[in-house]
Coordinates of C-alpha atoms in Angstrom, one line a residue:
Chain A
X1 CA 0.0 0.0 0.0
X2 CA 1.0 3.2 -0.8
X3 CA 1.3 6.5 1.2
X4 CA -0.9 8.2 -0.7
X5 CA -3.6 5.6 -0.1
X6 CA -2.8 5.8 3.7
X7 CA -4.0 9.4 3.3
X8 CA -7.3 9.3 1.2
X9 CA -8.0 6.4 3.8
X10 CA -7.9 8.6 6.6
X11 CA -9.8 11.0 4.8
X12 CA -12.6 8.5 4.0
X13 CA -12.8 6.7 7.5
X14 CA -12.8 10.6 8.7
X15 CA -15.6 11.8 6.7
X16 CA -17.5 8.8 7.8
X17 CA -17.1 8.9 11.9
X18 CA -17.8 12.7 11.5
X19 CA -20.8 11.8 9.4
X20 CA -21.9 9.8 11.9
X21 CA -21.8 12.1 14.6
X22 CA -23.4 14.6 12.4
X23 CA -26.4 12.5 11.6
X24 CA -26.9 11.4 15.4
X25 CA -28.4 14.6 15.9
X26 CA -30.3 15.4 12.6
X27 CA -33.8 16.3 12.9
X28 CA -34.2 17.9 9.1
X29 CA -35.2 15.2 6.9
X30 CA -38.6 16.6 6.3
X31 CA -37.4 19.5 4.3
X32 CA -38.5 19.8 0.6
X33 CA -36.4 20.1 -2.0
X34 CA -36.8 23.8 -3.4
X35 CA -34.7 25.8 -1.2
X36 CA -36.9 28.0 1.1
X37 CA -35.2 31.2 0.4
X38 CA -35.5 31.4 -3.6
X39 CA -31.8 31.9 -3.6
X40 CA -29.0 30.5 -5.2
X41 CA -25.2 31.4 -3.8
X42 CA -22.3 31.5 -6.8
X43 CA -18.7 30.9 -4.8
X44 CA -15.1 29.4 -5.1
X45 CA -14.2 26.4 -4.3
X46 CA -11.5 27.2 -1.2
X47 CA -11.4 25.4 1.5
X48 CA -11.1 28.8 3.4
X49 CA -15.1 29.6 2.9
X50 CA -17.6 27.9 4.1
X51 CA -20.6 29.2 2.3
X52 CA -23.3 28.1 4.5
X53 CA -21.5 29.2 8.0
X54 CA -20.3 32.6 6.8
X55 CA -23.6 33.4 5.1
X56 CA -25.4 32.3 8.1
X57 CA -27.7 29.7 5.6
X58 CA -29.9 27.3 7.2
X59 CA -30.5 23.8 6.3
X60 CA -32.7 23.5 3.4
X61 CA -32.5 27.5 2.3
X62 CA -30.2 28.3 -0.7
X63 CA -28.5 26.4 -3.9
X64 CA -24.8 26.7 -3.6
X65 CA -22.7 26.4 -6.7
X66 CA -19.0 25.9 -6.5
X67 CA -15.6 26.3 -8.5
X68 CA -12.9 27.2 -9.3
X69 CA -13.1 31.3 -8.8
X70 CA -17.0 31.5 -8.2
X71 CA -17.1 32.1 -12.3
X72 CA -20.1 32.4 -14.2
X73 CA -18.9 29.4 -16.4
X74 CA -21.1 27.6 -18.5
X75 CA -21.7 24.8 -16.3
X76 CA -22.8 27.0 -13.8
X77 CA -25.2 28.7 -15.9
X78 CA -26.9 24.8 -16.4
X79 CA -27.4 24.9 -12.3
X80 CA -28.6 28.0 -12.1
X81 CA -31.1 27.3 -15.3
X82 CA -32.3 24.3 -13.2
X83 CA -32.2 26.0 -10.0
X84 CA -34.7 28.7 -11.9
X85 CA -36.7 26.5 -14.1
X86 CA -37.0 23.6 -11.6
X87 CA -36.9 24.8 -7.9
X88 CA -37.9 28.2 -8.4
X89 CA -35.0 30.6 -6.9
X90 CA -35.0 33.9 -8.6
X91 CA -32.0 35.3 -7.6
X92 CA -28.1 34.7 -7.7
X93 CA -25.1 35.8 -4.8
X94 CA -21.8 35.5 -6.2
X95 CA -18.9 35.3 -3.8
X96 CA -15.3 35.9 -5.0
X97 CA -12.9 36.0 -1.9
X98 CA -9.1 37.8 -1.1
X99 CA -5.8 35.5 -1.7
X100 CA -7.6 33.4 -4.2
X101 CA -5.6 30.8 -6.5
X102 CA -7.4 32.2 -10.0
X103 CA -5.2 35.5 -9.3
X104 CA -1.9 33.5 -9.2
X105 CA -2.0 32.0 -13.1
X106 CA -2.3 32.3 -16.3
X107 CA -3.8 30.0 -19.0
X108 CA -0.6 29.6 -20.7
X109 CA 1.3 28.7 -17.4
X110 CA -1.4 26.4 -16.3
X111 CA -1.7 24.7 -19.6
X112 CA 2.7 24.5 -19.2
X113 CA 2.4 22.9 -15.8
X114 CA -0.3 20.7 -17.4
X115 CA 1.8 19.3 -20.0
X116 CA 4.5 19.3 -17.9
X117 CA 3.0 16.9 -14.9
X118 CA 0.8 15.1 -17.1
X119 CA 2.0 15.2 -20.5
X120 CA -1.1 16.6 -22.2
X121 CA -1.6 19.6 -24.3
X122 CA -4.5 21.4 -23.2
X123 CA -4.8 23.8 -26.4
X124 CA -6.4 27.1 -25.6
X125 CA -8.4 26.0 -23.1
X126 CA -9.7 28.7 -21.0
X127 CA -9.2 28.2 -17.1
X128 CA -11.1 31.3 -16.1
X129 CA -8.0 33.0 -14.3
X130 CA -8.3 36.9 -13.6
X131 CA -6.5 39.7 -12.5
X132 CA -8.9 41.7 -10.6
X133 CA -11.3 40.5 -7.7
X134 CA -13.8 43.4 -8.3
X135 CA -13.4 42.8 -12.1
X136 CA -14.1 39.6 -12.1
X137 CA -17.3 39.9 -9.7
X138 CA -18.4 42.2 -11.9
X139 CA -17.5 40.2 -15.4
X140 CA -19.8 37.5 -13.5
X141 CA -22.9 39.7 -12.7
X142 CA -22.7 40.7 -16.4
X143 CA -22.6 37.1 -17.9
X144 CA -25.2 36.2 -15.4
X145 CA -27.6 38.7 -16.3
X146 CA -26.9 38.7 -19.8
X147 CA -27.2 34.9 -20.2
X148 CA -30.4 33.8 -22.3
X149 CA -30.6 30.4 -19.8
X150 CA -31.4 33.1 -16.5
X151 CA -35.0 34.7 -15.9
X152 CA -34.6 38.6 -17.5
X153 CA -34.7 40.5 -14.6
X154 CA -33.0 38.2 -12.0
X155 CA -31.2 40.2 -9.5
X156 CA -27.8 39.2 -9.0
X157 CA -25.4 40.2 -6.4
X158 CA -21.9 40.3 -6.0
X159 CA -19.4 40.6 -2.9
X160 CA -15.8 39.9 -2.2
X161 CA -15.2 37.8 0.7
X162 CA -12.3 38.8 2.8
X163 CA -10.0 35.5 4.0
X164 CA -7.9 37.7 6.8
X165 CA -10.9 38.8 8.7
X166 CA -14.2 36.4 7.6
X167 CA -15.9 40.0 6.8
X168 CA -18.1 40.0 3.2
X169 CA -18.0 43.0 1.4
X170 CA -20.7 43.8 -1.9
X171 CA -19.5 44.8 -4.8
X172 CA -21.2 47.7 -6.6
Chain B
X1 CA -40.4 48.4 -5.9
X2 CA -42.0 45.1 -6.5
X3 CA -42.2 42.5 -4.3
X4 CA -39.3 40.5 -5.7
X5 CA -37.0 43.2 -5.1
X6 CA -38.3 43.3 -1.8
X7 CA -37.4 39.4 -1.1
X8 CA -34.1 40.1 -2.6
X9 CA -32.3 43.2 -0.4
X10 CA -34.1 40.9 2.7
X11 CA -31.7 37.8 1.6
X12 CA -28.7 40.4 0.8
X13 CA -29.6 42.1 4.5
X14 CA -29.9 38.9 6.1
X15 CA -26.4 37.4 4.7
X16 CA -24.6 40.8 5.7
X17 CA -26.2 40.7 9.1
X18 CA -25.2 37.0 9.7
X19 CA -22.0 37.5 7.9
X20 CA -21.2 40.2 10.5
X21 CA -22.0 37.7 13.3
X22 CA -19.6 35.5 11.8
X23 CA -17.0 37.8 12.0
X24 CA -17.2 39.3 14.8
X25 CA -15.5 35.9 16.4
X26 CA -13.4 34.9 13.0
X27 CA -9.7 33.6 14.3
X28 CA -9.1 31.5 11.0
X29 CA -8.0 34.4 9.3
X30 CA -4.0 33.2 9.2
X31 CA -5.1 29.8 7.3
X32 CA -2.9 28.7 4.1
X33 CA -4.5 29.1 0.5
X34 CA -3.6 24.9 -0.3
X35 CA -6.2 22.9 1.3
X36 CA -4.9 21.1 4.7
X37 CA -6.5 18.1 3.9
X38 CA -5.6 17.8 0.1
X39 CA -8.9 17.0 -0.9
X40 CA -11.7 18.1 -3.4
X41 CA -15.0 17.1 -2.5
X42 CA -17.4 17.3 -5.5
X43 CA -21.1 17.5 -4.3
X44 CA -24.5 18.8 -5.5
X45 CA -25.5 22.3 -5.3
X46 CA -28.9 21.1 -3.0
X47 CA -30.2 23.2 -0.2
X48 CA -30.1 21.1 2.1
X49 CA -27.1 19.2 1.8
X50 CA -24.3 21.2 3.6
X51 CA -21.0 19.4 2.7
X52 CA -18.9 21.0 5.5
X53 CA -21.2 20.1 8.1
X54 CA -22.3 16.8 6.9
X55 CA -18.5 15.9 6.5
X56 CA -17.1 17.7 9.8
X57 CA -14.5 19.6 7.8
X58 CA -13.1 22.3 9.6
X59 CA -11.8 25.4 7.8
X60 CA -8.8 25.0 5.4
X61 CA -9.4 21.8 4.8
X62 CA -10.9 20.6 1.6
X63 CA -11.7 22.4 -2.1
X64 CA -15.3 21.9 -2.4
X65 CA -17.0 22.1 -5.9
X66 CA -20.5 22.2 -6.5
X67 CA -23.0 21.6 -9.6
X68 CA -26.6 21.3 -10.2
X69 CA -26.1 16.6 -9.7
X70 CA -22.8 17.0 -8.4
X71 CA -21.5 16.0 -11.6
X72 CA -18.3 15.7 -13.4
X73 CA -19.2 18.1 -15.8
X74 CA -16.5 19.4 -17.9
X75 CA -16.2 22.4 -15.5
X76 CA -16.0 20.2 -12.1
X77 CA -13.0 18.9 -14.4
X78 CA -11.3 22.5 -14.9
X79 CA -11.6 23.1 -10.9
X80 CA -10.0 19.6 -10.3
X81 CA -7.2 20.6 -12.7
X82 CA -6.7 23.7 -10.8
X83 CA -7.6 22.4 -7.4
X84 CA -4.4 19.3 -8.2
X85 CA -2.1 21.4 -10.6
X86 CA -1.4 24.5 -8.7
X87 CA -3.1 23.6 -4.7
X88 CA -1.7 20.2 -4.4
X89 CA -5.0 18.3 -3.7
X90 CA -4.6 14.6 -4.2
X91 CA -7.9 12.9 -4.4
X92 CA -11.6 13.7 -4.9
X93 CA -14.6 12.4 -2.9
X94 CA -17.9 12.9 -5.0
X95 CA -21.6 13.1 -3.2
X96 CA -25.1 12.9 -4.7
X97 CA -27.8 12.5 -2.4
X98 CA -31.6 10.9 -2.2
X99 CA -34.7 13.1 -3.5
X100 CA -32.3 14.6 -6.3
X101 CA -34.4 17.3 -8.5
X102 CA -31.9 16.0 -11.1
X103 CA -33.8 12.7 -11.0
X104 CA -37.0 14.6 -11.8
X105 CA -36.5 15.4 -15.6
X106 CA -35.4 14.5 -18.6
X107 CA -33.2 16.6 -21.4
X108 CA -36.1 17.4 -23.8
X109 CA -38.6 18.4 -21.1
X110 CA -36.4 21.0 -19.5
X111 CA -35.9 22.3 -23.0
X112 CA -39.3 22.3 -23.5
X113 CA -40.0 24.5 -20.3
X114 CA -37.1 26.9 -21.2
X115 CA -38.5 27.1 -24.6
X116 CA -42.0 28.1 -22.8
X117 CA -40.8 30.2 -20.2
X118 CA -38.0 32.3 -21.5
X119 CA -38.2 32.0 -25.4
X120 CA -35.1 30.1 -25.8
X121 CA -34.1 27.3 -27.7
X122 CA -31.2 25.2 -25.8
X123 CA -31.2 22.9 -29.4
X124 CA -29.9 19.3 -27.7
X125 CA -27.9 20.4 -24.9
X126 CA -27.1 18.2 -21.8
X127 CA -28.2 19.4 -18.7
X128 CA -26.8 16.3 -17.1
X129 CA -30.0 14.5 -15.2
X130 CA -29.7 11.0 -14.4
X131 CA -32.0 7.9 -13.4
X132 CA -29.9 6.0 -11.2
X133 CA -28.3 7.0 -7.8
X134 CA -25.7 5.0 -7.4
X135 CA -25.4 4.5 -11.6
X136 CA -24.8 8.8 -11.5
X137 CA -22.3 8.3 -8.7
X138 CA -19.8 5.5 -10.5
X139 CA -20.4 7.7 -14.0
X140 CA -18.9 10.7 -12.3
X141 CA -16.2 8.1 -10.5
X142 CA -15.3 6.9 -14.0
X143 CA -15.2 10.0 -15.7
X144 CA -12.5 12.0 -13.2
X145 CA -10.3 8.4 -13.3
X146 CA -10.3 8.9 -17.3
X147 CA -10.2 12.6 -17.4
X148 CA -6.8 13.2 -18.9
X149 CA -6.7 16.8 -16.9
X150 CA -6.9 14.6 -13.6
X151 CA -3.5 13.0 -12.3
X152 CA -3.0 8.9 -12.7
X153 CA -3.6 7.5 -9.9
X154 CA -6.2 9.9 -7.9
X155 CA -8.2 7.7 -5.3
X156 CA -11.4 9.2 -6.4
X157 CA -14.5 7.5 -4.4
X158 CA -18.2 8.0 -4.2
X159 CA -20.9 8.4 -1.7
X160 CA -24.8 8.7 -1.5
X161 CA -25.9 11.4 0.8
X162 CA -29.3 10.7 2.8
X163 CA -31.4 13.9 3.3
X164 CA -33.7 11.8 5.1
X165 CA -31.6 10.7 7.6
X166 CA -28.1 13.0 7.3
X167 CA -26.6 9.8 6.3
X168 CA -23.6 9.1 3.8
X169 CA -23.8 5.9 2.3
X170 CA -20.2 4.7 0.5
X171 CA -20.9 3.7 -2.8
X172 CA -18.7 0.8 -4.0

């Protein structure tokens, strides 16, 4: 066995006792599946924000869609379009956060790393790196808004979370 | 100002309001950008399905990426390129839970009500529903192994997430 498989191990088996512990105490299985709150939260994927906590977001209130940079990628636009069409929310929160990865690459040194570790050429694949947080919040909204898969008139909002003090700040 | 601009500042107020809760006893503000934990979990964007809690991951920890299925769309694949490449995450743990809306509806009739509701033609796009569970979850398993943006060798494993019961289930 390898060390690596030592790791993802301990991983598993921790999810699992934590899991259990976690559903020792549940008492929300009778929620229903459109979130209560008609809202939909847009972040990044670090491991530094936890939506749900710093939002304050009960059990069974909002959609939360994840990536890399909180973007408004295509596959984001498919939740949100069955978030919408399916569960009714009607509006989006995007959350771009201080220190993030996307600000530390470009596509043409990712795609070199890429085929450098793994030995495949990636093309001009876009990664969705930027080089401003507001920018990018912004960029999102826009995409958002302007996508023909989201209800015209959806509001969408947009705020920069800060990783050095846990504070949210909108972007206007 | 119409009502559903009314619903929306009272989300945005109630997110700031909790978010300044939050911070008012944040201490986690010195935490490095690679995940602790190297880990990715992938899970689906449901309300009510809060990966950090359900999981016990403490902040730092773990990348979490999040899709209307929990799928391994082709964009969950650019975040675990990213999330391995440049953050040093190692494997990938991938959740889709009971009473999934994305077990509600097929391609065409999602089409069909974006065609009815917004005036828009989708043509034959995939918006990635499933039938099966467990048949979604060892899909998504299989697809990360062959992706060739994901490293050789990546434990990748897969669970079923209870919202009836706050149970994960390992699926094997």
């Amino acid at each position: 066995m390898s060390g690596q498989e030592n790791i993802s191990e301990s991983v598993q088996a921790d999810f699992l006792k934590k899991n259990t512990e976690y559903a020792a105490t549940f008492r929300d299985g009778d929620l229903p599946l459109p979130p209560a709150r008609h809202a939909l939260v847009l972040a990044c994927m670090d491991a530094r924000l936890h939506v749900e906590k710093v939002l304050g977001i009960k059990n069974g209130e909002c959609h939360c869609v994840r990536n890399a940079g909180g973007r408004a990628s295509d596959d984001a636009l498919r939740s949100i379009a069955i978030s919408q069409r399916l569960l009714g929310t009607k509006e989006v929160h995007i959350i771009h956060h201080t220190d993030c990865g996307m600000l530390t690459f470009t596509n043409q040194q990712l795609a070199t790393k890429i085929r450098e570790d793994l030995g495949v050429d990636v093309g001009d694949r876009d990664f969705l790196p930027f080089l401003d947080l507001r920018e990018s919040v912004l960029d999102d909204i826009r995409t958002i808004r302007e996508s023909p898969l989201v209800a015209t008139g959806t509001k969408v909002h947009g705020y920069i979370y800060e990783v050095e003090t846990g504070k949210l700040k909108v972007v206007e």
